[in-house]
Short mmCIF file of C-alpha atoms and ligand atoms in Angstrom, two decimals:
data_model
loop_
_atom_site.label_atom_id
_atom_site.label_comp_id
_atom_site.label_asym_id
_atom_site.label_seq_id
_atom_site.Cartn_x
_atom_site.Cartn_y
_atom_site.Cartn_z
CA MET A 139 29.16 19.27 7.57
CA SER A 140 26.10 19.78 5.11
CA PRO A 141 22.70 18.89 6.14
CA LEU A 142 22.38 16.44 3.08
CA LEU A 143 25.45 14.39 4.30
CA GLU A 144 24.36 14.64 7.72
CA ALA A 145 21.14 13.17 6.74
CA ALA A 146 22.54 10.76 4.61
CA LEU A 147 24.74 9.54 7.69
CA SER A 148 21.96 9.39 10.13
CA TYR A 149 19.90 6.83 7.69
CA ALA A 150 22.80 4.82 7.22
CA ALA A 151 23.47 4.54 11.07
CA ARG A 152 19.91 3.14 11.15
CA GLY A 153 20.72 0.52 9.02
CA ILE A 154 19.02 2.16 5.56
CA PRO A 155 21.35 2.12 2.57
CA VAL A 156 21.77 5.58 0.77
CA TYR A 157 22.89 6.50 -2.50
CA PRO A 158 23.07 10.19 -4.37
CA VAL A 159 20.52 11.59 -6.69
CA HIS A 160 20.66 14.52 -9.14
CA TRP A 161 19.43 17.70 -7.46
CA PRO A 162 17.66 20.90 -8.90
CA ARG A 163 20.17 23.60 -9.65
CA ARG A 164 19.79 27.36 -11.06
CA ILE A 165 20.90 28.07 -14.37
CA LEU A 166 22.35 31.22 -15.26
CA GLY A 167 20.30 33.29 -17.21
CA ARG A 168 17.15 31.21 -16.88
CA ALA A 169 14.16 31.21 -14.57
CA GLY A 170 13.22 28.22 -12.26
CA LEU A 171 15.45 25.34 -11.82
CA ALA A 172 16.79 22.43 -13.87
CA CYS A 173 18.11 19.09 -13.41
CA SER A 174 21.82 18.83 -12.26
CA CYS A 175 22.50 16.47 -14.95
CA ARG A 176 23.97 17.01 -18.50
CA ARG A 177 20.56 17.21 -20.09
CA GLY A 178 19.67 20.09 -17.71
CA PRO A 179 16.21 21.58 -18.60
CA ALA A 180 15.35 18.68 -20.87
CA CYS A 181 15.64 16.01 -18.41
CA ASP A 182 12.63 13.85 -17.98
CA ARG A 183 13.24 12.86 -14.10
CA PRO A 184 14.62 16.09 -12.78
CA ALA A 185 16.33 15.88 -9.49
CA LYS A 186 15.11 12.45 -8.91
CA HIS A 187 17.51 10.03 -10.83
CA PRO A 188 20.73 8.76 -9.66
CA LEU A 189 24.03 10.03 -9.95
CA LEU A 190 25.64 6.48 -9.99
CA ARG A 191 25.12 3.93 -12.81
CA HIS A 192 23.45 1.40 -10.56
CA GLY A 193 21.53 3.72 -9.00
CA ALA A 194 19.76 2.48 -5.59
CA ASN A 195 22.07 -0.88 -5.94
CA ASP A 196 24.71 1.07 -5.38
CA ALA A 197 23.44 2.26 -2.21
CA THR A 198 25.50 1.83 1.08
CA THR A 199 25.41 2.30 4.84
CA ASP A 200 29.22 2.62 4.86
CA PRO A 201 29.78 6.34 6.33
CA ALA A 202 33.01 6.69 4.52
CA GLN A 203 31.78 6.08 1.08
CA LEU A 204 28.67 8.42 1.96
CA GLU A 205 31.41 11.16 2.73
CA ARG A 206 33.28 10.66 -0.37
CA TRP A 207 30.05 10.92 -2.26
CA TRP A 208 29.03 14.19 -0.77
CA ASP A 209 32.26 15.38 -0.80
CA ARG A 210 32.14 14.92 -4.57
CA TRP A 211 28.57 16.22 -5.11
CA PRO A 212 27.70 18.37 -2.07
CA GLN A 213 24.41 19.39 -3.11
CA ALA A 214 23.23 15.52 -4.09
CA ASN A 215 19.61 14.93 -3.08
CA VAL A 216 19.39 11.89 -0.49
CA GLY A 217 17.94 8.48 -1.84
CA LEU A 218 17.05 5.61 0.26
CA ALA A 219 16.75 2.08 -0.68
CA THR A 220 13.42 0.51 0.33
CA GLY A 221 12.32 -3.20 1.32
CA ILE A 222 14.99 -3.24 4.01
CA VAL A 223 14.35 -1.45 6.97
CA PHE A 224 11.19 0.35 5.56
CA ASP A 225 8.44 0.05 2.90
CA ALA A 226 6.84 3.14 1.87
CA LEU A 227 3.38 3.92 0.54
CA ASP A 228 3.98 6.89 -1.94
CA ILE A 229 0.71 8.99 -2.13
CA ASP A 230 0.73 11.11 -5.19
CA GLY A 231 -1.06 14.47 -3.99
CA PRO A 232 -4.58 15.30 -3.23
CA ALA A 233 -6.00 12.61 -5.87
CA GLY A 234 -4.04 9.83 -4.04
CA LEU A 235 -5.25 10.79 -0.59
CA ALA A 236 -8.75 10.91 -1.70
CA ALA A 237 -8.15 7.16 -3.45
CA LEU A 238 -6.80 6.23 0.11
CA ARG A 239 -9.80 7.80 1.98
CA GLN A 240 -12.32 5.87 0.26
CA LEU A 241 -10.77 2.66 0.82
CA GLN A 242 -10.48 3.70 4.61
CA GLU A 243 -14.01 4.32 4.70
CA ALA A 244 -15.06 1.29 2.70
CA ALA A 245 -12.75 -1.21 4.42
CA GLY A 246 -12.21 0.15 8.19
CA LEU A 247 -8.71 0.90 7.08
CA ARG A 248 -6.54 2.77 9.63
CA LEU A 249 -3.37 4.15 8.22
CA PRO A 250 -0.71 5.88 10.25
CA ASP A 251 0.01 9.54 9.71
CA PRO A 252 2.27 10.24 6.59
CA LEU A 253 5.90 10.51 7.87
CA VAL A 254 7.34 12.62 4.88
CA ALA A 255 5.88 15.38 2.90
CA THR A 256 7.40 15.29 -0.29
CA GLY A 257 8.57 18.27 -2.34
CA GLY A 258 6.04 17.54 -4.94
CA GLY A 259 2.95 17.91 -2.92
CA GLY A 260 2.55 14.17 -2.09
CA TRP A 261 3.34 12.32 1.10
CA HIS A 262 5.17 9.02 2.13
CA VAL A 263 3.93 6.63 4.84
CA TRP A 264 6.66 4.41 5.99
CA PHE A 265 6.06 0.89 7.17
CA ARG A 266 7.93 -1.95 8.65
CA PRO A 267 9.17 -3.83 5.51
CA THR A 268 6.85 -6.51 3.81
CA GLY A 269 8.99 -8.43 1.64
CA LEU A 270 6.87 -7.39 -1.44
CA GLY A 271 8.37 -5.58 -4.59
CA ASN A 272 7.33 -2.25 -5.91
CA ARG A 273 3.77 -2.66 -7.28
CA PRO A 274 0.53 -0.17 -7.05
CA PRO A 275 -2.16 -1.30 -4.68
CA ARG A 276 -4.93 -2.80 -6.75
CA GLY A 277 -7.57 -0.36 -7.42
CA LEU A 278 -6.08 2.55 -6.08
CA HIS A 279 -5.09 5.27 -8.25
CA HIS A 280 -2.21 7.81 -7.80
CA VAL A 281 -0.88 5.66 -4.89
CA ASP A 282 2.25 3.56 -5.50
CA TRP A 283 4.40 1.00 -3.23
CA ARG A 284 8.08 1.16 -2.90
CA GLY A 285 9.41 -2.11 -1.42
CA ARG A 286 12.23 -4.60 -2.05
CA GLY A 287 14.17 -3.20 -4.98
CA GLY A 288 12.54 0.16 -4.69
CA CYS A 289 13.83 3.67 -3.52
CA VAL A 290 12.53 6.78 -2.29
CA LEU A 291 13.83 10.35 -2.11
CA ALA A 292 14.10 11.46 1.71
CA PRO A 293 14.59 14.83 3.83
CA PRO A 294 15.90 17.37 3.14
CA SER A 295 16.14 16.43 -0.65
CA ARG A 296 14.99 19.31 -2.65
CA HIS A 297 12.23 19.02 -5.36
CA MET A 298 12.10 20.85 -8.58
CA SER A 299 9.18 22.77 -7.29
CA GLY A 300 11.81 24.71 -4.98
CA ARG A 301 10.48 23.22 -2.13
CA SER A 302 12.18 20.40 0.05
CA TYR A 303 11.31 17.14 1.56
CA ARG A 304 10.42 17.07 5.05
CA TRP A 305 9.57 14.99 8.23
CA LEU A 306 5.89 15.71 9.24
CA ARG A 307 6.96 13.80 12.52
CA ARG A 308 10.39 12.72 14.03
CA LEU A 309 11.42 9.11 12.58
CA ASP A 310 12.05 8.09 16.31
CA GLN A 311 8.77 9.34 17.49
CA ALA A 312 6.93 5.87 17.13
CA PRO A 313 8.19 2.56 15.61
CA LEU A 314 7.21 1.70 12.02
CA ALA A 315 3.52 0.32 11.74
CA GLU A 316 2.57 -3.21 10.21
CA VAL A 317 0.95 -2.57 6.98
CA PRO A 318 -2.60 -2.90 7.81
CA ALA A 319 -4.28 -6.32 6.26
CA ALA A 320 -6.73 -4.27 4.11
CA LEU A 321 -3.84 -2.52 2.32
CA ARG A 322 -1.67 -5.52 2.26
CA LEU A 323 -4.23 -7.37 0.58
CA LEU A 324 -4.29 -4.92 -2.51
CA LEU A 325 -0.65 -5.43 -2.70
CA ASN A 326 -0.71 -9.08 -2.73
CA PRO A 327 0.39 -10.68 -6.34
CA ASP A 328 -2.39 -12.76 -6.75
CA PRO A 329 -5.90 -11.89 -5.56
CA SER A 330 -7.72 -15.41 -6.25
CA THR A 331 -4.99 -16.77 -3.70
CA THR A 332 -5.11 -14.10 -1.42
CA THR A 333 -8.99 -13.90 -0.90
CA ARG A 334 -8.88 -18.10 -0.08
CA PRO A 335 -7.55 -18.25 2.92
CA ALA A 336 -7.24 -22.38 3.98
CA GLY A 337 -10.37 -23.60 5.33
CA THR A 338 -11.01 -20.07 7.54
CA ALA A 339 -11.66 -16.50 6.71
CA GLY A 340 -8.67 -15.41 8.91
CA PRO A 341 -7.74 -15.48 12.52
CA ASP A 342 -9.07 -11.99 13.00
CA LEU A 343 -12.76 -12.99 11.84
CA ALA A 344 -15.28 -13.64 14.84
CA GLY A 345 -18.32 -16.07 13.97
CA HIS A 346 -19.39 -19.58 14.14
CA PRO A 347 -16.78 -21.91 12.23
CA TYR A 348 -19.42 -22.89 9.82
CA GLY A 349 -20.22 -19.29 8.90
CA ARG A 350 -16.62 -18.89 8.68
CA ARG A 351 -15.94 -21.39 6.01
CA VAL A 352 -19.17 -20.37 3.86
CA LEU A 353 -17.28 -16.82 4.04
CA ALA A 354 -13.96 -18.03 3.19
CA ASP A 355 -15.73 -20.13 0.09
CA GLU A 356 -17.49 -17.06 -1.20
CA LEU A 357 -14.55 -14.76 -0.80
CA ALA A 358 -12.42 -17.34 -2.92
CA ALA A 359 -15.31 -17.33 -5.76
CA LEU A 360 -15.27 -13.42 -5.65
CA GLY A 361 -11.42 -14.03 -6.21
CA ARG A 362 -12.00 -16.07 -9.34
CA ALA A 363 -14.80 -14.17 -10.78
CA THR A 364 -13.55 -13.27 -14.35
CA PRO A 365 -13.56 -9.35 -15.50
CA GLY A 366 -16.87 -8.86 -16.86
CA LYS A 367 -18.55 -10.92 -14.17
CA ARG A 368 -17.02 -9.29 -11.01
CA ASN A 369 -19.78 -7.13 -9.61
CA LEU A 370 -22.44 -9.68 -10.54
CA THR A 371 -20.35 -12.24 -8.68
CA LEU A 372 -19.87 -9.84 -5.58
CA ASN A 373 -23.91 -9.61 -5.32
CA ARG A 374 -24.26 -13.07 -5.69
CA THR A 375 -21.47 -14.21 -2.86
CA ALA A 376 -22.13 -11.37 -0.47
CA PHE A 377 -25.93 -11.98 -0.91
CA LYS A 378 -25.26 -15.75 0.72
CA VAL A 379 -22.97 -14.55 3.37
CA TYR A 380 -25.36 -11.76 4.60
CA ARG A 381 -27.95 -14.57 4.96
CA TYR A 382 -25.78 -16.51 7.57
CA VAL A 383 -25.06 -12.85 9.40
CA ALA A 384 -29.11 -12.69 9.47
CA GLY A 385 -28.96 -16.44 10.82
CA GLY A 386 -26.50 -15.35 13.75
CA LEU A 387 -23.37 -17.15 12.19
CA LEU A 388 -21.20 -14.03 11.38
CA ASP A 389 -20.61 -10.67 12.14
CA ASP A 390 -22.23 -8.16 9.98
CA GLN A 391 -19.26 -5.47 10.11
CA GLU A 392 -16.51 -8.15 9.52
CA VAL A 393 -18.52 -9.47 6.44
CA THR A 394 -18.96 -6.01 5.25
CA ARG A 395 -15.19 -5.17 5.68
CA ALA A 396 -14.03 -8.81 4.24
CA PHE A 397 -16.06 -8.08 1.08
CA THR A 398 -14.97 -4.67 0.56
CA THR A 399 -11.44 -5.65 0.96
CA ALA A 400 -11.90 -8.32 -1.72
CA ALA A 401 -13.76 -6.54 -4.02
CA LEU A 402 -11.27 -3.48 -4.26
CA ALA A 403 -8.50 -6.17 -4.45
CA ILE A 404 -10.16 -7.79 -7.53
CA GLY A 405 -10.31 -4.35 -8.79
CA LEU A 406 -13.87 -3.25 -8.36
CA ASP A 407 -14.35 0.55 -8.00
CA PRO A 408 -14.94 1.77 -4.16
CA ALA A 409 -18.55 3.40 -5.09
CA GLU A 410 -19.63 0.53 -7.06
CA THR A 411 -18.74 -2.15 -4.39
CA GLY A 412 -20.61 -0.09 -1.88
CA ARG A 413 -23.72 0.15 -3.67
CA THR A 414 -23.68 -3.48 -4.69
CA LEU A 415 -22.81 -4.66 -1.21
CA ALA A 416 -25.53 -2.35 0.23
CA SER A 417 -28.16 -4.06 -2.00
CA ALA A 418 -26.84 -7.54 -1.18
CA ARG A 419 -26.76 -6.82 2.53
CA THR A 420 -30.59 -5.84 2.64
CA ALA A 421 -31.48 -8.89 0.55
CA GLY A 422 -29.50 -11.26 2.83
CA LEU A 423 -30.62 -10.00 6.15
CA ALA A 424 -34.10 -10.26 4.86
CA ASN A 425 -33.58 -14.03 4.44
CA PRO A 426 -31.93 -15.71 7.28
CA ARG A 427 -29.93 -19.00 7.13
CA THR A 428 -28.44 -20.89 9.92
CA ILE A 429 -26.40 -24.46 9.74
CA PRO A 430 -28.21 -26.94 7.67
CA PRO A 431 -29.11 -29.98 9.75
CA PRO A 432 -26.89 -32.97 9.71
CA PRO A 433 -27.19 -35.31 6.46
CA ASP A 434 -29.34 -38.18 8.48
CA GLN A 435 -31.82 -35.92 9.83
CA ARG A 436 -32.25 -34.33 6.13
CA ARG A 437 -32.99 -37.49 5.02
CA GLU A 438 -35.87 -37.90 7.90
CA GLU A 439 -37.22 -34.69 6.95
CA ALA A 440 -37.44 -35.83 3.14
CA GLY A 441 -39.71 -38.68 4.37
CA PRO A 442 -39.77 -42.30 2.68
ZN1 ZN V 826 18.34 14.69 -14.97
#
């Protein structure tokens, strides 16, 4: 059995729908490789587009069908439908990795190691399915998300570079990870709703309920900021919240992480976000605030 069919059957056995994809082939009298399709060297998606008309929608877990396909096209690359057994973060080479590193540092994000090295010099990190469709994470360049309705090529498919997709770890080595919250936020469709958790700033945030409500309100205000006002709004809202950090109502790191994630989610760039937050933090910590006194007490203080 060819390694390609063997791989296709093993994916299908895990419940991952598989479909055949064009492959890179040598052409007599030419240097290099060309797509196996009729366009050959002129193909604009060489060795990446499906052999069947409906592409990933034709994908199946039926072993008999897979055997028929790879019997007909023994060299076909192996395409997998995403969004069912796994979603994939598609990191497009060193530039994509650099964008993720910035987010990792800024948001305290911890990503699992990539599972697949692509033949084109990038990586795929597999996650448990999110239910989300294909979309690039907001604010991250050279990084893409393959979810419901999407697809990826899988080992041992071959790339036009002549290299193969390969496993960096065995698929069985550990269960697939959940998408980290900081990344998930960048994938959610509407930042203004995702940065406004109803009533609280999320279950993982420490702090006094009053502080958490202030944080949630300010994050929501940041989510609503119009494009030209985003950096200014970040400065204003973060300043307010850091004052409560200084007052002992909220945790410094949690606040920084929440604002960083929210700022990246609305499209601010990581460097600008870092600078603005640092300055808002310095100013806020120098002006502590705590829970305001109840209204009747305030009246008394105001005097007759
Ligand atoms: Zn082609």
